[in-house]
PDB file of C-alpha atoms in Angstrom:
ATOM      1  CA  UNK L   1     -13.800 -21.623 -14.227  1.00  0.00           C
ATOM      2  CA  UNK L   2     -14.894 -18.074 -14.833  1.00  0.00           C
ATOM      3  CA  UNK L   3     -17.400 -17.168 -17.530  1.00  0.00           C
ATOM      4  CA  UNK L   4     -16.708 -13.448 -17.175  1.00  0.00           C
ATOM      5  CA  UNK L   5     -16.580 -11.852 -20.612  1.00  0.00           C
ATOM      6  CA  UNK L   6     -18.420 -14.674 -22.427  1.00  0.00           C
ATOM      7  CA  UNK L   7     -21.479 -13.582 -24.365  1.00  0.00           C
ATOM      8  CA  UNK L   8     -24.169 -15.659 -26.121  1.00  0.00           C
ATOM      9  CA  UNK L   9     -23.100 -18.882 -27.830  1.00  0.00           C
ATOM     10  CA  UNK L  10     -23.692 -19.159 -31.577  1.00  0.00           C
ATOM     11  CA  UNK L  11     -23.692 -22.206 -33.870  1.00  0.00           C
ATOM     12  CA  UNK L  12     -21.786 -22.107 -37.158  1.00  0.00           C
ATOM     13  CA  UNK L  13     -20.970 -24.693 -39.872  1.00  0.00           C
ATOM     14  CA  UNK L  14     -17.465 -25.059 -41.259  1.00  0.00           C
ATOM     15  CA  UNK L  15     -17.038 -26.462 -44.776  1.00  0.00           C
ATOM     16  CA  UNK L  16     -13.933 -28.090 -46.215  1.00  0.00           C
ATOM     17  CA  UNK L  17     -13.852 -28.732 -49.934  1.00  0.00           C
ATOM     18  CA  UNK L  18     -11.728 -28.877 -53.099  1.00  0.00           C
ATOM     19  CA  UNK L  19     -12.754 -26.669 -55.976  1.00  0.00           C
ATOM     20  CA  UNK L  20     -12.462 -27.565 -59.669  1.00  0.00           C
ATOM     21  CA  UNK L  21      -8.867 -26.290 -59.706  1.00  0.00           C
ATOM     22  CA  UNK L  22      -7.833 -28.516 -56.785  1.00  0.00           C
ATOM     23  CA  UNK L  23      -7.626 -25.624 -54.311  1.00  0.00           C
ATOM     24  CA  UNK L  24      -8.511 -26.557 -50.723  1.00  0.00           C
ATOM     25  CA  UNK L  25     -11.047 -24.278 -48.987  1.00  0.00           C
ATOM     26  CA  UNK L  26     -11.905 -24.095 -45.308  1.00  0.00           C
ATOM     27  CA  UNK L  27     -14.775 -21.658 -44.806  1.00  0.00           C
ATOM     28  CA  UNK L  28     -18.098 -20.992 -43.146  1.00  0.00           C
ATOM     29  CA  UNK L  29     -19.696 -20.501 -46.577  1.00  0.00           C
ATOM     30  CA  UNK L  30     -21.032 -23.542 -48.471  1.00  0.00           C
ATOM     31  CA  UNK L  31     -19.280 -24.394 -51.749  1.00  0.00           C
ATOM     32  CA  UNK L  32     -20.893 -22.781 -54.827  1.00  0.00           C
ATOM     33  CA  UNK L  33     -23.296 -25.051 -56.682  1.00  0.00           C
ATOM     34  CA  UNK L  34     -22.544 -26.348 -60.165  1.00  0.00           C
ATOM     35  CA  UNK L  35     -18.790 -25.775 -60.092  1.00  0.00           C
ATOM     36  CA  UNK L  36     -17.680 -29.395 -59.640  1.00  0.00           C
ATOM     37  CA  UNK L  37     -16.576 -28.784 -56.061  1.00  0.00           C
ATOM     38  CA  UNK L  38     -15.663 -31.837 -53.959  1.00  0.00           C
ATOM     39  CA  UNK L  39     -17.055 -31.459 -50.429  1.00  0.00           C
ATOM     40  CA  UNK L  40     -14.715 -33.211 -48.026  1.00  0.00           C
ATOM     41  CA  UNK L  41     -16.750 -32.516 -44.870  1.00  0.00           C
ATOM     42  CA  UNK L  42     -18.982 -30.019 -43.118  1.00  0.00           C
ATOM     43  CA  UNK L  43     -19.196 -29.758 -39.350  1.00  0.00           C
ATOM     44  CA  UNK L  44     -21.214 -27.677 -36.940  1.00  0.00           C
ATOM     45  CA  UNK L  45     -19.408 -25.857 -34.103  1.00  0.00           C
ATOM     46  CA  UNK L  46     -20.572 -23.875 -31.112  1.00  0.00           C
ATOM     47  CA  UNK L  47     -18.747 -20.541 -31.103  1.00  0.00           C
ATOM     48  CA  UNK L  48     -18.500 -18.490 -27.921  1.00  0.00           C
ATOM     49  CA  UNK L  49     -18.116 -14.810 -28.508  1.00  0.00           C
ATOM     50  CA  UNK L  50     -15.828 -13.021 -26.086  1.00  0.00           C
ATOM     51  CA  UNK L  51     -16.303  -9.478 -24.942  1.00  0.00           C
ATOM     52  CA  UNK L  52     -13.494  -7.885 -22.971  1.00  0.00           C
ATOM     53  CA  UNK L  53     -14.433  -7.081 -19.357  1.00  0.00           C
ATOM     54  CA  UNK L  54     -14.439  -3.419 -18.374  1.00  0.00           C
ATOM     55  CA  UNK L  55     -11.158  -2.050 -17.096  1.00  0.00           C
ATOM     56  CA  UNK L  56     -10.974  -2.315 -13.299  1.00  0.00           C
ATOM     57  CA  UNK L  57     -11.448   0.883 -11.339  1.00  0.00           C
ATOM     58  CA  UNK L  58      -8.209   1.821  -9.646  1.00  0.00           C
ATOM     59  CA  UNK L  59      -8.553   3.176  -6.123  1.00  0.00           C
ATOM     60  CA  UNK L  60      -5.383   4.786  -4.854  1.00  0.00           C
ATOM     61  CA  UNK L  61      -4.588   4.698  -1.129  1.00  0.00           C
ATOM     62  CA  UNK L  62      -3.955   7.955   0.668  1.00  0.00           C
ATOM     63  CA  UNK L  63      -0.227   7.331   0.563  1.00  0.00           C
ATOM     64  CA  UNK L  64      -0.302   7.904  -3.194  1.00  0.00           C
ATOM     65  CA  UNK L  65      -1.062  11.555  -2.544  1.00  0.00           C
ATOM     66  CA  UNK L  66       2.602  11.996  -1.714  1.00  0.00           C
ATOM     67  CA  UNK L  67       4.151  14.447  -4.185  1.00  0.00           C
ATOM     68  CA  UNK L  68       6.738  12.007  -5.544  1.00  0.00           C
ATOM     69  CA  UNK L  69       4.179   9.238  -6.017  1.00  0.00           C
ATOM     70  CA  UNK L  70       1.633  11.546  -7.632  1.00  0.00           C
ATOM     71  CA  UNK L  71       4.329  12.649 -10.067  1.00  0.00           C
ATOM     72  CA  UNK L  72       5.032   9.037 -11.044  1.00  0.00           C
ATOM     73  CA  UNK L  73       1.336   8.545 -11.810  1.00  0.00           C
ATOM     74  CA  UNK L  74       1.008  11.907 -13.574  1.00  0.00           C
ATOM     75  CA  UNK L  75      -1.548  13.023 -11.022  1.00  0.00           C
ATOM     76  CA  UNK L  76      -2.180  16.677 -10.406  1.00  0.00           C
ATOM     77  CA  UNK L  77      -0.610  18.077  -7.241  1.00  0.00           C
ATOM     78  CA  UNK L  78      -2.915  18.729  -4.352  1.00  0.00           C
ATOM     79  CA  UNK L  79      -2.739  21.416  -1.720  1.00  0.00           C
ATOM     80  CA  UNK L  80      -3.884  18.850   0.843  1.00  0.00           C
ATOM     81  CA  UNK L  81      -0.310  17.572   1.084  1.00  0.00           C
ATOM     82  CA  UNK L  82       1.656  19.951   3.262  1.00  0.00           C
ATOM     83  CA  UNK L  83       4.247  17.578   4.742  1.00  0.00           C
ATOM     84  CA  UNK L  84       5.813  14.331   3.606  1.00  0.00           C
ATOM     85  CA  UNK L  85       3.519  11.366   4.270  1.00  0.00           C
ATOM     86  CA  UNK L  86       0.834  13.700   5.632  1.00  0.00           C
ATOM     87  CA  UNK L  87      -2.211  11.708   4.538  1.00  0.00           C
ATOM     88  CA  UNK L  88      -0.641   8.387   5.448  1.00  0.00           C
ATOM     89  CA  UNK L  89       0.223   9.727   8.892  1.00  0.00           C
ATOM     90  CA  UNK L  90      -3.318  11.044   9.314  1.00  0.00           C
ATOM     91  CA  UNK L  91      -4.682   7.607   8.465  1.00  0.00           C
ATOM     92  CA  UNK L  92      -2.365   5.757  10.854  1.00  0.00           C
ATOM     93  CA  UNK L  93      -3.024   8.346  13.575  1.00  0.00           C
ATOM     94  CA  UNK L  94      -6.761   7.784  13.279  1.00  0.00           C
ATOM     95  CA  UNK L  95      -6.310   3.996  13.376  1.00  0.00           C
ATOM     96  CA  UNK L  96      -4.211   4.153  16.542  1.00  0.00           C
ATOM     97  CA  UNK L  97      -6.059   7.070  18.165  1.00  0.00           C
ATOM     98  CA  UNK L  98      -2.979   9.264  18.273  1.00  0.00           C
ATOM     99  CA  UNK L  99      -2.614  12.907  17.219  1.00  0.00           C
ATOM    100  CA  UNK L 100      -1.192  13.225  13.715  1.00  0.00           C
ATOM    101  CA  UNK L 101       0.960  16.095  14.992  1.00  0.00           C
ATOM    102  CA  UNK L 102       2.596  13.711  17.468  1.00  0.00           C
ATOM    103  CA  UNK L 103       3.472  11.175  14.787  1.00  0.00           C
ATOM    104  CA  UNK L 104       4.866  13.949  12.607  1.00  0.00           C
ATOM    105  CA  UNK L 105       7.060  15.087  15.499  1.00  0.00           C
ATOM    106  CA  UNK L 106       8.366  11.571  16.156  1.00  0.00           C
ATOM    107  CA  UNK L 107       9.057  10.922  12.466  1.00  0.00           C
ATOM    108  CA  UNK L 108      10.803  14.264  12.069  1.00  0.00           C
ATOM    109  CA  UNK L 109      13.137  13.607  14.991  1.00  0.00           C
ATOM    110  CA  UNK L 110      13.666   9.920  14.279  1.00  0.00           C
ATOM    111  CA  UNK L 111      14.378   9.949  10.548  1.00  0.00           C
ATOM    112  CA  UNK L 112      13.645  13.396   9.079  1.00  0.00           C
ATOM    113  CA  UNK L 113      11.020  11.596   6.932  1.00  0.00           C
ATOM    114  CA  UNK L 114      13.572   9.273   5.321  1.00  0.00           C
ATOM    115  CA  UNK L 115      12.014   5.780   4.953  1.00  0.00           C
ATOM    116  CA  UNK L 116      15.444   4.274   4.198  1.00  0.00           C
ATOM    117  CA  UNK L 117      17.140   5.693   7.303  1.00  0.00           C
ATOM    118  CA  UNK L 118      19.171   3.195   9.359  1.00  0.00           C
ATOM    119  CA  UNK L 119      20.714   4.128  12.700  1.00  0.00           C
ATOM    120  CA  UNK L 120      24.082   2.839  13.979  1.00  0.00           C
ATOM    121  CA  UNK L 121      22.097   0.647  16.399  1.00  0.00           C
ATOM    122  CA  UNK L 122      20.084  -0.927  13.573  1.00  0.00           C
ATOM    123  CA  UNK L 123      16.806   1.009  13.844  1.00  0.00           C
ATOM    124  CA  UNK L 124      15.129   1.324  10.447  1.00  0.00           C
ATOM    125  CA  UNK L 125      12.677   3.549   8.635  1.00  0.00           C
ATOM    126  CA  UNK L 126      10.492   6.552   9.309  1.00  0.00           C
ATOM    127  CA  UNK L 127       9.930   5.777  12.984  1.00  0.00           C
ATOM    128  CA  UNK L 128      13.268   3.985  13.432  1.00  0.00           C
ATOM    129  CA  UNK L 129      12.000   0.579  14.480  1.00  0.00           C
ATOM    130  CA  UNK L 130      14.442  -1.852  16.038  1.00  0.00           C
ATOM    131  CA  UNK L 131      14.188  -5.372  14.560  1.00  0.00           C
ATOM    132  CA  UNK L 132      12.599  -6.762  17.737  1.00  0.00           C
ATOM    133  CA  UNK L 133       9.968  -4.009  17.789  1.00  0.00           C
ATOM    134  CA  UNK L 134       9.240  -4.496  14.094  1.00  0.00           C
ATOM    135  CA  UNK L 135       8.734  -8.222  14.653  1.00  0.00           C
ATOM    136  CA  UNK L 136       6.596  -7.546  17.716  1.00  0.00           C
ATOM    137  CA  UNK L 137       4.147  -5.488  15.661  1.00  0.00           C
ATOM    138  CA  UNK L 138       4.156  -7.564  12.495  1.00  0.00           C
ATOM    139  CA  UNK L 139       6.302  -5.264  10.393  1.00  0.00           C
ATOM    140  CA  UNK L 140       7.820  -7.357   7.597  1.00  0.00           C
ATOM    141  CA  UNK L 141       9.495  -4.495   5.735  1.00  0.00           C
ATOM    142  CA  UNK L 142      10.612  -1.689   8.020  1.00  0.00           C
ATOM    143  CA  UNK L 143      11.459   0.508   5.031  1.00  0.00           C
ATOM    144  CA  UNK L 144       7.842   0.392   3.887  1.00  0.00           C
ATOM    145  CA  UNK L 145       6.307   3.688   5.076  1.00  0.00           C
ATOM    146  CA  UNK L 146       2.875   2.219   5.791  1.00  0.00           C
ATOM    147  CA  UNK L 147       4.172  -0.792   7.709  1.00  0.00           C
ATOM    148  CA  UNK L 148       6.753   1.254   9.596  1.00  0.00           C
ATOM    149  CA  UNK L 149       4.340   4.009  10.614  1.00  0.00           C
ATOM    150  CA  UNK L 150       1.699   1.509  11.665  1.00  0.00           C
ATOM    151  CA  UNK L 151       4.138  -0.519  13.760  1.00  0.00           C
ATOM    152  CA  UNK L 152       5.696   2.557  15.349  1.00  0.00           C
ATOM    153  CA  UNK L 153       2.323   4.124  16.131  1.00  0.00           C
ATOM    154  CA  UNK L 154       1.090   0.898  17.721  1.00  0.00           C
ATOM    155  CA  UNK L 155       4.199   0.777  19.883  1.00  0.00           C
ATOM    156  CA  UNK L 156       3.729   4.409  20.923  1.00  0.00           C
ATOM    157  CA  UNK L 157       0.068   3.746  21.757  1.00  0.00           C
ATOM    158  CA  UNK L 158       1.147   0.781  23.882  1.00  0.00           C
ATOM    159  CA  UNK L 159       3.683   2.939  25.744  1.00  0.00           C
ATOM    160  CA  UNK L 160       1.088   5.607  26.468  1.00  0.00           C
ATOM    161  CA  UNK L 161      -1.212   2.995  27.962  1.00  0.00           C
ATOM    162  CA  UNK L 162       1.684   1.470  29.919  1.00  0.00           C
ATOM    163  CA  UNK L 163       2.627   4.824  31.429  1.00  0.00           C
ATOM    164  CA  UNK L 164      -0.901   6.122  32.100  1.00  0.00           C
ATOM    165  CA  UNK L 165      -0.915   8.516  29.129  1.00  0.00           C
ATOM    166  CA  UNK L 166       2.196  10.342  30.337  1.00  0.00           C
ATOM    167  CA  UNK L 167       3.565  11.448  26.980  1.00  0.00           C
ATOM    168  CA  UNK L 168       7.037  12.297  28.234  1.00  0.00           C
ATOM    169  CA  UNK L 169       7.449   8.801  29.701  1.00  0.00           C
ATOM    170  CA  UNK L 170       6.029   7.196  26.548  1.00  0.00           C
ATOM    171  CA  UNK L 171       8.548   9.096  24.430  1.00  0.00           C
ATOM    172  CA  UNK L 172      11.345   8.160  26.802  1.00  0.00           C
ATOM    173  CA  UNK L 173      10.300   4.537  26.473  1.00  0.00           C
ATOM    174  CA  UNK L 174      10.209   4.866  22.694  1.00  0.00           C
ATOM    175  CA  UNK L 175      13.791   6.116  22.706  1.00  0.00           C
ATOM    176  CA  UNK L 176      15.394   4.108  25.489  1.00  0.00           C
ATOM    177  CA  UNK L 177      13.023   1.167  25.820  1.00  0.00           C
ATOM    178  CA  UNK L 178      10.167   0.699  28.249  1.00  0.00           C
ATOM    179  CA  UNK L 179      12.405  -1.335  30.545  1.00  0.00           C
ATOM    180  CA  UNK L 180      14.675   1.654  31.125  1.00  0.00           C
ATOM    181  CA  UNK L 181      11.756   3.850  32.193  1.00  0.00           C
ATOM    182  CA  UNK L 182      10.511   1.180  34.582  1.00  0.00           C
ATOM    183  CA  UNK L 183      14.046   0.670  35.915  1.00  0.00           C
ATOM    184  CA  UNK L 184      14.230   4.345  36.919  1.00  0.00           C
ATOM    185  CA  UNK L 185      10.947   4.270  38.842  1.00  0.00           C
ATOM    186  CA  UNK L 186       8.863   5.420  35.878  1.00  0.00           C
ATOM    187  CA  UNK L 187      10.876   8.537  35.304  1.00  0.00           C
ATOM    188  CA  UNK L 188      12.790   9.704  32.259  1.00  0.00           C
ATOM    189  CA  UNK L 189      16.096   7.804  32.394  1.00  0.00           C
ATOM    190  CA  UNK L 190      19.181   9.948  33.092  1.00  0.00           C
ATOM    191  CA  UNK L 191      20.503   9.422  29.578  1.00  0.00           C
ATOM    192  CA  UNK L 192      21.434  12.706  27.831  1.00  0.00           C
ATOM    193  CA  UNK L 193      20.255  11.338  24.483  1.00  0.00           C
ATOM    194  CA  UNK L 194      16.854  10.301  25.859  1.00  0.00           C
ATOM    195  CA  UNK L 195      16.302  13.524  27.769  1.00  0.00           C
ATOM    196  CA  UNK L 196      17.184  15.595  24.701  1.00  0.00           C
ATOM    197  CA  UNK L 197      14.962  13.373  22.547  1.00  0.00           C
ATOM    198  CA  UNK L 198      11.910  13.863  24.773  1.00  0.00           C
ATOM    199  CA  UNK L 199      12.369  17.638  24.838  1.00  0.00           C
ATOM    200  CA  UNK L 200      12.789  17.856  21.075  1.00  0.00           C
ATOM    201  CA  UNK L 201       9.759  15.721  20.235  1.00  0.00           C
ATOM    202  CA  UNK L 202       7.582  17.519  22.769  1.00  0.00           C
ATOM    203  CA  UNK L 203       8.618  20.917  21.375  1.00  0.00           C
ATOM    204  CA  UNK L 204       7.885  19.860  17.796  1.00  0.00           C
ATOM    205  CA  UNK L 205       4.579  18.338  18.855  1.00  0.00           C
ATOM    206  CA  UNK L 206       3.492  21.619  20.435  1.00  0.00           C
ATOM    207  CA  UNK L 207       4.649  23.496  17.347  1.00  0.00           C
ATOM    208  CA  UNK L 208       2.773  21.226  14.946  1.00  0.00           C
ATOM    209  CA  UNK L 209      -0.395  21.456  17.032  1.00  0.00           C
ATOM    210  CA  UNK L 210      -0.536  25.178  16.316  1.00  0.00           C
ATOM    211  CA  UNK L 211      -0.132  24.654  12.578  1.00  0.00           C
ATOM    212  CA  UNK L 212      -2.597  23.404  10.020  1.00  0.00           C
ATOM    213  CA  UNK L 213      -1.636  19.842   9.129  1.00  0.00           C
TER     214      UNK L 213
END
């Protein structure tokens, strides 16, 4: 039981009586004297006064700095946002110790920043997580930008550690699966799609590093 909002208790007496005209009264004022009023009862009650608690302070996560979300909340635009999901990506990058520019490059190539993107193979969301990868990293809703970015970044961090911080191999593993990289003696698999993917992400990564994010 919560007593939040309850102020001091106060005692009051309630009177019930019939006046000379037979009208029934229920009031906290005693019946007037000398008017032939019939007092039916009077009882004392403890009254608790309620004061409304202060409105909770709303703290918005960084992801609400996205232009479309700020518009929904009637928030002023901010020059801090220069790319879709910029602040969310910065947060996830810091949590996973990855460069934000790298995550931007992967997201751009994977989904073009579309959180609802679904590939023909069934990969979903900003970082195009396959169902097994999403489950592996605790992603319940792959279309949720925060969950998807966090799961994808964790997977990319794992691949970097697996391949001794060789970014090209980590990206190849992200595209083709770590097993494919291991199968080809820890080299980029000879798949045209994977080789093109690694080159494109690496080029964007280098480009984004030279820009102010």
